[in-house]
PDB file of C-alpha atoms in Angstrom:
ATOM      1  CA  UNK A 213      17.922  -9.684 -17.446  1.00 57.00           C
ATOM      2  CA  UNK A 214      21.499  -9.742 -19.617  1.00 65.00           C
ATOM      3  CA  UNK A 215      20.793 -13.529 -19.502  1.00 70.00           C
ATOM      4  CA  UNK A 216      17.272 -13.649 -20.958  1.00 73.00           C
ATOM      5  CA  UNK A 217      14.084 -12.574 -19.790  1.00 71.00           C
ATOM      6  CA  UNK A 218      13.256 -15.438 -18.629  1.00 78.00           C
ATOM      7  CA  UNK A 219      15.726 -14.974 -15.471  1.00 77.00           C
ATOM      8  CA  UNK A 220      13.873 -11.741 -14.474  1.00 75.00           C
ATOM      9  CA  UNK A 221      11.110 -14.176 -12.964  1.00 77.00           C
ATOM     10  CA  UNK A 222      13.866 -16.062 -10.655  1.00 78.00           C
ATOM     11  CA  UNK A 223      13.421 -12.835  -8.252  1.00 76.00           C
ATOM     12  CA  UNK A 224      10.348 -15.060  -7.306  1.00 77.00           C
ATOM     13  CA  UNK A 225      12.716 -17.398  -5.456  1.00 80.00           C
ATOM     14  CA  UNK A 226      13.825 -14.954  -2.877  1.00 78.00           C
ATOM     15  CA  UNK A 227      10.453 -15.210  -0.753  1.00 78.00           C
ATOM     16  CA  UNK A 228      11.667 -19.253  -0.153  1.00 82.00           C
ATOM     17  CA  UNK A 229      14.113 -17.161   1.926  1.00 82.00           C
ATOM     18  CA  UNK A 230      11.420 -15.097   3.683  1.00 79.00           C
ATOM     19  CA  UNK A 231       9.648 -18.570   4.690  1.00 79.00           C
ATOM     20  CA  UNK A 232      12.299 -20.376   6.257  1.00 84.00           C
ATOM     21  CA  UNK A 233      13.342 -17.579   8.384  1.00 81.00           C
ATOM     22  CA  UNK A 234       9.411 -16.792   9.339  1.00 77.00           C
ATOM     23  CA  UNK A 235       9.446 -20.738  10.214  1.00 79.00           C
ATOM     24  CA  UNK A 236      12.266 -20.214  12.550  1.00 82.00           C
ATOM     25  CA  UNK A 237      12.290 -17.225  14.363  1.00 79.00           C
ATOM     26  CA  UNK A 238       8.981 -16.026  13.868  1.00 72.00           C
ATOM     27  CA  UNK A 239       7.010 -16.904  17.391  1.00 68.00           C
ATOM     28  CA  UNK A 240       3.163 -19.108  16.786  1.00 64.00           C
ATOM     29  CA  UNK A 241       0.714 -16.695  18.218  1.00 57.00           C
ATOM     30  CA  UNK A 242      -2.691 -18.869  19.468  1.00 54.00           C
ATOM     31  CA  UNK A 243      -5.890 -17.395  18.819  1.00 49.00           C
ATOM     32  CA  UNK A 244      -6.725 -15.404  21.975  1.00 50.00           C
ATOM     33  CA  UNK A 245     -10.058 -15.929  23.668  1.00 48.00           C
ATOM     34  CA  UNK A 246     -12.474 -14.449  26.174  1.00 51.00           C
ATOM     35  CA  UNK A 247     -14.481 -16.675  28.946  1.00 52.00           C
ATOM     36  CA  UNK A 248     -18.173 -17.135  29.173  1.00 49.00           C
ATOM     37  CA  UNK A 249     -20.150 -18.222  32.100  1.00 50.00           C
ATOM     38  CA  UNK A 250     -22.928 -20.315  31.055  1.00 50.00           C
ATOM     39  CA  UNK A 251     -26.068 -20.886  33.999  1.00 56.00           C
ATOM     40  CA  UNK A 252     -24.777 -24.163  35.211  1.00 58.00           C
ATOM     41  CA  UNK A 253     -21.327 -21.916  36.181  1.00 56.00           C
ATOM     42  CA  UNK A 254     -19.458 -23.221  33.926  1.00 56.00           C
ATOM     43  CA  UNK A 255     -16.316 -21.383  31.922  1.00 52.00           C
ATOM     44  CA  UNK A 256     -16.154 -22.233  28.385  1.00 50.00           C
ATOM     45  CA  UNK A 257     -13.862 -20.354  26.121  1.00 53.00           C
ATOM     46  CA  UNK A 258     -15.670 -17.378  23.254  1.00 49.00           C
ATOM     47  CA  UNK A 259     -13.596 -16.868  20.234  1.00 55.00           C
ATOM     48  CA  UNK A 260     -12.940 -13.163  19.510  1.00 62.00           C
ATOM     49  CA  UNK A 261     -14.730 -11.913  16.211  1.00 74.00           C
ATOM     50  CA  UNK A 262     -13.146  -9.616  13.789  1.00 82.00           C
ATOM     51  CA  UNK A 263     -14.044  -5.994  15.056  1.00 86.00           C
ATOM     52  CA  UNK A 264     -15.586  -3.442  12.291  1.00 88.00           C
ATOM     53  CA  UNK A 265     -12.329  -1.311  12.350  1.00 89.00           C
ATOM     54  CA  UNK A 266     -10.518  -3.945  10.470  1.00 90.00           C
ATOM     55  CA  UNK A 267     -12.708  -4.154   7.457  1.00 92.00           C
ATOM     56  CA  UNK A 268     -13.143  -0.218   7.204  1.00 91.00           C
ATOM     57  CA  UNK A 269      -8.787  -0.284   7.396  1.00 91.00           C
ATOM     58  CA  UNK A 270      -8.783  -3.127   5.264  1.00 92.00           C
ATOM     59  CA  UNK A 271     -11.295  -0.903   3.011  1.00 92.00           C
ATOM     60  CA  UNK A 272      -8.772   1.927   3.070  1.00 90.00           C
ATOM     61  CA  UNK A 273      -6.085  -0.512   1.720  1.00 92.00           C
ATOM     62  CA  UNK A 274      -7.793  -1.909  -0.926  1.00 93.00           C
ATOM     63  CA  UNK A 275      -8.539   1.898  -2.285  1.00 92.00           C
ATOM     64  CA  UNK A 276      -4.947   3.017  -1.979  1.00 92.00           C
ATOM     65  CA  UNK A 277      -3.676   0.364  -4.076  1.00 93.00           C
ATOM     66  CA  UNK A 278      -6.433   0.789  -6.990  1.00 92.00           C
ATOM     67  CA  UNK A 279      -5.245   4.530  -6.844  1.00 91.00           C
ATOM     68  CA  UNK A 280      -1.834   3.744  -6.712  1.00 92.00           C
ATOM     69  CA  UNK A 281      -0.765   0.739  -9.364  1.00 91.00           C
ATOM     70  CA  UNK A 282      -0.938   3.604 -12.117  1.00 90.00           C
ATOM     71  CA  UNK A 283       2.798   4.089 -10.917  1.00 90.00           C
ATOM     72  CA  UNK A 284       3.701   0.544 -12.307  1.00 87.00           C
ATOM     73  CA  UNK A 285       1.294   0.128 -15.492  1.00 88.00           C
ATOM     74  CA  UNK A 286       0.351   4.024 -16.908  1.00 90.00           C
ATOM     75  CA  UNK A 287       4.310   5.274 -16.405  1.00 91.00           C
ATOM     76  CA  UNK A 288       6.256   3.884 -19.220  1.00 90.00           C
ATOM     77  CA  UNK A 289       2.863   5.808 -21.417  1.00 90.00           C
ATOM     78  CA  UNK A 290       3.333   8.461 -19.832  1.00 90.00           C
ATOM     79  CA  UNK A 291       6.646   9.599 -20.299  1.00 92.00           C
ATOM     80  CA  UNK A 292       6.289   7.832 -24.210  1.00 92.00           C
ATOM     81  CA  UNK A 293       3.824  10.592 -24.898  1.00 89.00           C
ATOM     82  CA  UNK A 294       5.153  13.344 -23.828  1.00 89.00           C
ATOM     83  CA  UNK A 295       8.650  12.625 -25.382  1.00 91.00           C
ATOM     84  CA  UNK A 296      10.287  13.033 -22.199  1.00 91.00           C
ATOM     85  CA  UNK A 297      11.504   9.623 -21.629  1.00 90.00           C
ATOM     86  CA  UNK A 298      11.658   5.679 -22.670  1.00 90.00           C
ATOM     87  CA  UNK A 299      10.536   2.362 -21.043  1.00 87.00           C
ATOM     88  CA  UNK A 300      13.943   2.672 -19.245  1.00 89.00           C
ATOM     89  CA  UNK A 301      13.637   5.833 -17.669  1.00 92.00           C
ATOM     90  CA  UNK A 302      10.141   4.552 -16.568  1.00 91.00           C
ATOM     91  CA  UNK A 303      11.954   1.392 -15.192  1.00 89.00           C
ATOM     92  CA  UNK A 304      14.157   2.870 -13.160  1.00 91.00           C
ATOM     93  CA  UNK A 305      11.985   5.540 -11.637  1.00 93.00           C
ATOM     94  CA  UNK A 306       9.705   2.172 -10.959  1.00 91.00           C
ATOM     95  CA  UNK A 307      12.779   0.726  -9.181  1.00 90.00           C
ATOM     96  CA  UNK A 308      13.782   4.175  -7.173  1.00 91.00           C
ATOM     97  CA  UNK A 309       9.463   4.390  -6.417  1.00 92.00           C
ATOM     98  CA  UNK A 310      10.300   0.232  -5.050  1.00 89.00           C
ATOM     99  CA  UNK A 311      13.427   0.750  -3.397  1.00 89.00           C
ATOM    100  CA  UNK A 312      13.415   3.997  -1.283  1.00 90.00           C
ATOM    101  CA  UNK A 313      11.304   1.928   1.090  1.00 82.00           C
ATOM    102  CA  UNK A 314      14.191   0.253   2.607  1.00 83.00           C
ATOM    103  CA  UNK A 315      15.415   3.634   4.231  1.00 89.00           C
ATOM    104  CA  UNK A 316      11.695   4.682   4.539  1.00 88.00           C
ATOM    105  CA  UNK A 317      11.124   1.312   6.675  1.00 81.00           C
ATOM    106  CA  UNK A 318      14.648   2.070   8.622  1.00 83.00           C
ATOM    107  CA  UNK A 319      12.999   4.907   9.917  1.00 89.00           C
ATOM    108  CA  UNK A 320       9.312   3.987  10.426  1.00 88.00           C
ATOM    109  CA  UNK A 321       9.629   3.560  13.560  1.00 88.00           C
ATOM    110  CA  UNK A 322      11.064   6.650  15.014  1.00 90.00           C
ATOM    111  CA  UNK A 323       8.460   8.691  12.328  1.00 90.00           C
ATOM    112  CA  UNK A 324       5.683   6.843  13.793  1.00 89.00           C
ATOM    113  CA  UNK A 325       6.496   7.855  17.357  1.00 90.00           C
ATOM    114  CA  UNK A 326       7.638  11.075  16.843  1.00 90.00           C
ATOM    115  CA  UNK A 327       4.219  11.719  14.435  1.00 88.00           C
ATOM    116  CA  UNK A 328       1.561   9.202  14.937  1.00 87.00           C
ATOM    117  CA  UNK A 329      -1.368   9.368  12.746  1.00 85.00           C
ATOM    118  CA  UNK A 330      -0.125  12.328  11.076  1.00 88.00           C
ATOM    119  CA  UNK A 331       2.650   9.792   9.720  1.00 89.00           C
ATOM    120  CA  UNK A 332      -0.493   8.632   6.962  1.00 88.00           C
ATOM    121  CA  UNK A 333      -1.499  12.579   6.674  1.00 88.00           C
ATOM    122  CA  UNK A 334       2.454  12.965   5.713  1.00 90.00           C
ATOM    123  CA  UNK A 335       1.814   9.501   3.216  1.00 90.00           C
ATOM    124  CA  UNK A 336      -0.616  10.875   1.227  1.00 90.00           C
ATOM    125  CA  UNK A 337       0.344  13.888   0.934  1.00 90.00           C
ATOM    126  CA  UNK A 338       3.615  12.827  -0.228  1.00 92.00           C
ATOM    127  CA  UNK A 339       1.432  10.457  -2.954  1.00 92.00           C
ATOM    128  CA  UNK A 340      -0.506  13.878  -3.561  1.00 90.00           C
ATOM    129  CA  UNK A 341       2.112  15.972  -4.750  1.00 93.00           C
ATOM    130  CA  UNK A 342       3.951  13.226  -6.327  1.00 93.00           C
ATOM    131  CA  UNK A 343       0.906  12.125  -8.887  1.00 92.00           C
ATOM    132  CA  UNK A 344       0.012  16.077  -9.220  1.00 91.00           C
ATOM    133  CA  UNK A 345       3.610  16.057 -10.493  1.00 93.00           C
ATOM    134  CA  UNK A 346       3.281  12.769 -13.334  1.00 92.00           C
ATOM    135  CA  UNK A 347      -0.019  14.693 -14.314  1.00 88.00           C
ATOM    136  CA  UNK A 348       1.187  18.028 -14.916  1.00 90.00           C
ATOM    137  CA  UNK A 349       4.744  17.603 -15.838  1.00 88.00           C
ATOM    138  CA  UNK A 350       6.896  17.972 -18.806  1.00 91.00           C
ATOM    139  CA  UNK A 351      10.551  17.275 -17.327  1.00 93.00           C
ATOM    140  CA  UNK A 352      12.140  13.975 -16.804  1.00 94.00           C
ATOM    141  CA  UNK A 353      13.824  15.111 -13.303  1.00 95.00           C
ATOM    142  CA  UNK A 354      10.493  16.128 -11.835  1.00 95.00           C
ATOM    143  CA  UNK A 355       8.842  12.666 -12.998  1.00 94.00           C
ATOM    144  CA  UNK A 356      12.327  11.318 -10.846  1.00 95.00           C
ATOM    145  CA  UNK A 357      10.885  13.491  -8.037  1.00 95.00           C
ATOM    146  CA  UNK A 358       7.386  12.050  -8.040  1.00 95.00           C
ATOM    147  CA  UNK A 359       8.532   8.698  -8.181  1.00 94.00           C
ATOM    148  CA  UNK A 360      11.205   9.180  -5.244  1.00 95.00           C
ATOM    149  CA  UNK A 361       7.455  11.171  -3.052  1.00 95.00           C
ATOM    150  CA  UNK A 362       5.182   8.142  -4.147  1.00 94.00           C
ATOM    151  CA  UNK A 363       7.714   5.992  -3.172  1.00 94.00           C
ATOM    152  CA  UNK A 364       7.715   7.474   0.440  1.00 94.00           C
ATOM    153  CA  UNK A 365       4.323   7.670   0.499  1.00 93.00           C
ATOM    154  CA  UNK A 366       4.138   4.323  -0.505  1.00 93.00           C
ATOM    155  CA  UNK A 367       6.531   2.811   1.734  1.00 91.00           C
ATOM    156  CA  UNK A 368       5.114   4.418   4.686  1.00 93.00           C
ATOM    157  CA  UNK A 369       1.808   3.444   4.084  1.00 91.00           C
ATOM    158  CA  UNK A 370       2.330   0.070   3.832  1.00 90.00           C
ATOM    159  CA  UNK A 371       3.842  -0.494   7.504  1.00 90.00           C
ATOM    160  CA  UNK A 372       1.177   1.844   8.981  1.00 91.00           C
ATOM    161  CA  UNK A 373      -1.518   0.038   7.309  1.00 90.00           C
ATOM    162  CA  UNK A 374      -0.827  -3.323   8.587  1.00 88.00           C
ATOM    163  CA  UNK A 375       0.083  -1.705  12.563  1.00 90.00           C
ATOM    164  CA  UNK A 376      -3.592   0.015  12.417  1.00 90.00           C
ATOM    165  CA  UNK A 377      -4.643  -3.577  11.015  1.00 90.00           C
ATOM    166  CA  UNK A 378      -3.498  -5.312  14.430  1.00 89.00           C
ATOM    167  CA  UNK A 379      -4.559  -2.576  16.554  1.00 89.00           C
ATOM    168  CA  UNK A 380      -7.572  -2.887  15.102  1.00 88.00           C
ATOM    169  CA  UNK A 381      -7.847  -6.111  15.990  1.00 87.00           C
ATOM    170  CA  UNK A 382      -8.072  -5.189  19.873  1.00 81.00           C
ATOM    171  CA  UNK A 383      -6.354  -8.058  20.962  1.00 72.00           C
ATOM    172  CA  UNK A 384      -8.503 -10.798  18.988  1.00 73.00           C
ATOM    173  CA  UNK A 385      -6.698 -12.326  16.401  1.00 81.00           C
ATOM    174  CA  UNK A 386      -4.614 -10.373  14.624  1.00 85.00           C
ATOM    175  CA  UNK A 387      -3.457 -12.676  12.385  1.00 84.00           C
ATOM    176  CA  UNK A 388      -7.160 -13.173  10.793  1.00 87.00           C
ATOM    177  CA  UNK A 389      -6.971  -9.179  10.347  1.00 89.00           C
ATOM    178  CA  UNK A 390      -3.410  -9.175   8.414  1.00 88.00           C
ATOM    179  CA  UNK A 391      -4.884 -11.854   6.717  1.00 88.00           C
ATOM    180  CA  UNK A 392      -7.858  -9.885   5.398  1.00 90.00           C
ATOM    181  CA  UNK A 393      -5.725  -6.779   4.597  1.00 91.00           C
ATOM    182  CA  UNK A 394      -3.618  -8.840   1.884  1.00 91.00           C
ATOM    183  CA  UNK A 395      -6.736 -10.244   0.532  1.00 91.00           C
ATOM    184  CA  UNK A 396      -8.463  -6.541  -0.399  1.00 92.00           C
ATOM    185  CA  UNK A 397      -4.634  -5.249  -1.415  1.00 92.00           C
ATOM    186  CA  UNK A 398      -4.327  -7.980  -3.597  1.00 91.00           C
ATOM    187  CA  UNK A 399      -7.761  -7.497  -4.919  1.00 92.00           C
ATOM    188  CA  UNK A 400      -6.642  -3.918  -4.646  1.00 91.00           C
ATOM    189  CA  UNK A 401      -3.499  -4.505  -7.432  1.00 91.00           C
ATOM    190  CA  UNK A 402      -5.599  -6.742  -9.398  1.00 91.00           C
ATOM    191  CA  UNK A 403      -8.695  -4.600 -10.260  1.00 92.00           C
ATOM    192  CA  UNK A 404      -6.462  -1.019 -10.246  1.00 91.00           C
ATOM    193  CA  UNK A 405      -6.323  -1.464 -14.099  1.00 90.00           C
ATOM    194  CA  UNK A 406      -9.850  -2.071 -14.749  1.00 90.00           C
ATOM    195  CA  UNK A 407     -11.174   0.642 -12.531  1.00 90.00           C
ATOM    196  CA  UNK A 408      -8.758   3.526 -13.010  1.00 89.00           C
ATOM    197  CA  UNK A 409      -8.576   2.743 -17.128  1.00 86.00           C
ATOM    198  CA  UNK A 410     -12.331   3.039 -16.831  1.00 87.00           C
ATOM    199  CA  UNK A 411     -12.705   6.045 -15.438  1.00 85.00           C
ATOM    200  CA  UNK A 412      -9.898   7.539 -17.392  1.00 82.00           C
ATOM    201  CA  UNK A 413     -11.818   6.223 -20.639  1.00 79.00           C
ATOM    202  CA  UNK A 414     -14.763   7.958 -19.546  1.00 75.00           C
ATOM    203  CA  UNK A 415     -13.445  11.556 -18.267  1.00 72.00           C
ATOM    204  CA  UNK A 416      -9.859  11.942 -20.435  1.00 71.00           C
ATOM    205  CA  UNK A 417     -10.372   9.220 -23.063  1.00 66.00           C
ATOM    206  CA  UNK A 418      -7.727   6.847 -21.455  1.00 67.00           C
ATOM    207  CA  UNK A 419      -4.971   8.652 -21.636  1.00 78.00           C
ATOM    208  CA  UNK A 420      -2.008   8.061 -18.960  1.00 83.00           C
ATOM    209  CA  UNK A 421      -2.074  12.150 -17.930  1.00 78.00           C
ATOM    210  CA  UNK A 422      -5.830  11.055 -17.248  1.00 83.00           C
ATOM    211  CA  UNK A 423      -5.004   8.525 -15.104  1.00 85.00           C
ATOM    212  CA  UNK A 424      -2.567  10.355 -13.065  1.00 85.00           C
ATOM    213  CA  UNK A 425      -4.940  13.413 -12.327  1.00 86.00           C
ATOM    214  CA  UNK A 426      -7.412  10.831 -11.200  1.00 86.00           C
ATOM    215  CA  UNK A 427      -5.065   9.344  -8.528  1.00 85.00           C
ATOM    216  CA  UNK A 428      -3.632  13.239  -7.250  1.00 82.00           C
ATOM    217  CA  UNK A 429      -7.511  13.977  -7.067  1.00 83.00           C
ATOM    218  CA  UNK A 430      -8.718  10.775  -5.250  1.00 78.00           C
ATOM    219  CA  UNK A 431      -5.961  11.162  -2.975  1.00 80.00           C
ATOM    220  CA  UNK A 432      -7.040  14.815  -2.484  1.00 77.00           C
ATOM    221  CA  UNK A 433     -10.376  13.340  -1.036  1.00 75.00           C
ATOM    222  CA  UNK A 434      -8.530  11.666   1.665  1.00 65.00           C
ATOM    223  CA  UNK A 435      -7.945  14.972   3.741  1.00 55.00           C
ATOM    224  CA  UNK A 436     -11.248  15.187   5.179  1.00 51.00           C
ATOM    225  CA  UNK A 437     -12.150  11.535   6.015  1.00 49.00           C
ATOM    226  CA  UNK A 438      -8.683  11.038   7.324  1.00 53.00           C
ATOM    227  CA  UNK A 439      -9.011  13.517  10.033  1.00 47.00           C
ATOM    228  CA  UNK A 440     -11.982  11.494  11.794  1.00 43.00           C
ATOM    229  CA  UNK A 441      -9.250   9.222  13.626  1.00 47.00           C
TER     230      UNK A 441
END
């Protein structure tokens, strides 16, 4: 950024990185198939279909990121507003909501055996308590706190999302369901402004506090549904 902002957007050049690596070490799964026996005895090879389970997960996904993008594009208003902070403060508790899932994903692994599904119970209420805090609060510190909880919450749900994608899957092809899951988070990220600024227009006239009661209360209405796995 020092050199212009022009350089921020060379970040983009880091995934060339990811790609070459993925081309090397990453092994290329075939589509696994079931037999058929047709009259004349016969085997012929049936291509797995995408079970339900991976649109309903995919479903969740694309939900969690319209509720969620209000971290990136309502904070800077937020703490503006209220006079407790600049576009800097809301910058770096952006980069601290970004960055505390490398140590979240250093220890996925162990949380998700030791805690199973509970692990996305623990998410969201993490992402609960975190946007209650950005909704109520008038102290720069706390607003640090929510964005260090959403960040967990975020980082955890991310990794557990895309494992319940390929056990979803049940052995078809899991790539087709990973595949789907990016398509309704993207779609996710995309429409998160239009959807949450509307309903904010129409129940707190658009204001960022709006915004962030919406998410802590949509996130609220996981409990329930959540429990059904």
């Amino acid at each position: 950024m020092t050199g212009g902002w022009h350089n921020a957007f060379l970040i983009y050049l880091l995934p060339i990185v990811a790609i070459v690596l993925f081309g090397l070490f990453v092994p290329n799964e075939r589509q696994q198939v079931t037999q058929a026996t047709t009259e004349d005895g016969e085997v012929t090879p049936v291509k797995k279909g995408v079970p339900l389970e991976v649109y309903l997960v995919a479903l969740l996904e694309f939900i969690f990121f319209i509720i969620l993008m209000p971290m990136s594009y309502k904070l800077p208003e937020l703490l503006i507003s209220r006079g407790i902070g600049t576009a800097t403060d809301a910058s770096t508790i952006y980069a601290l909501f970004t960055l505390i899932g490398i140590p979240v994903s250093i220890v996925y692994g162990w949380l998700n055996k030791k805690l199973g599904f509970k692990l996305l119970l623990l998410a969201i209420l993490s992402l609960l308590i975190g946007f209650g805090i950005l909704a109520t609060t008038k102290s720069l510190p706390l607003a640090y706190l929510a964005g260090f909880l959403n960040g967990f919450g975020f980082g955890t749900f991310v990794p557990f999302g895309n494992n319940w994608l390929s056990e979803a899957a049940k052995g078809g092809n899991v790539n087709t369901a990973i595949t789907i899951g990016m398509l309704t988070t993207n779609l996710g990220v995309f429409l998160s402004p239009i959807v949450m600024n509307g309903l904010s227009g129409t129940l707190f006239a658009g204001s960022a506090e709006g915004v962030m009661v919406i998410s802590g209360a949509e996130f609220l209405l996981w409990k329930n549904p959540l429990h059904v796995k």
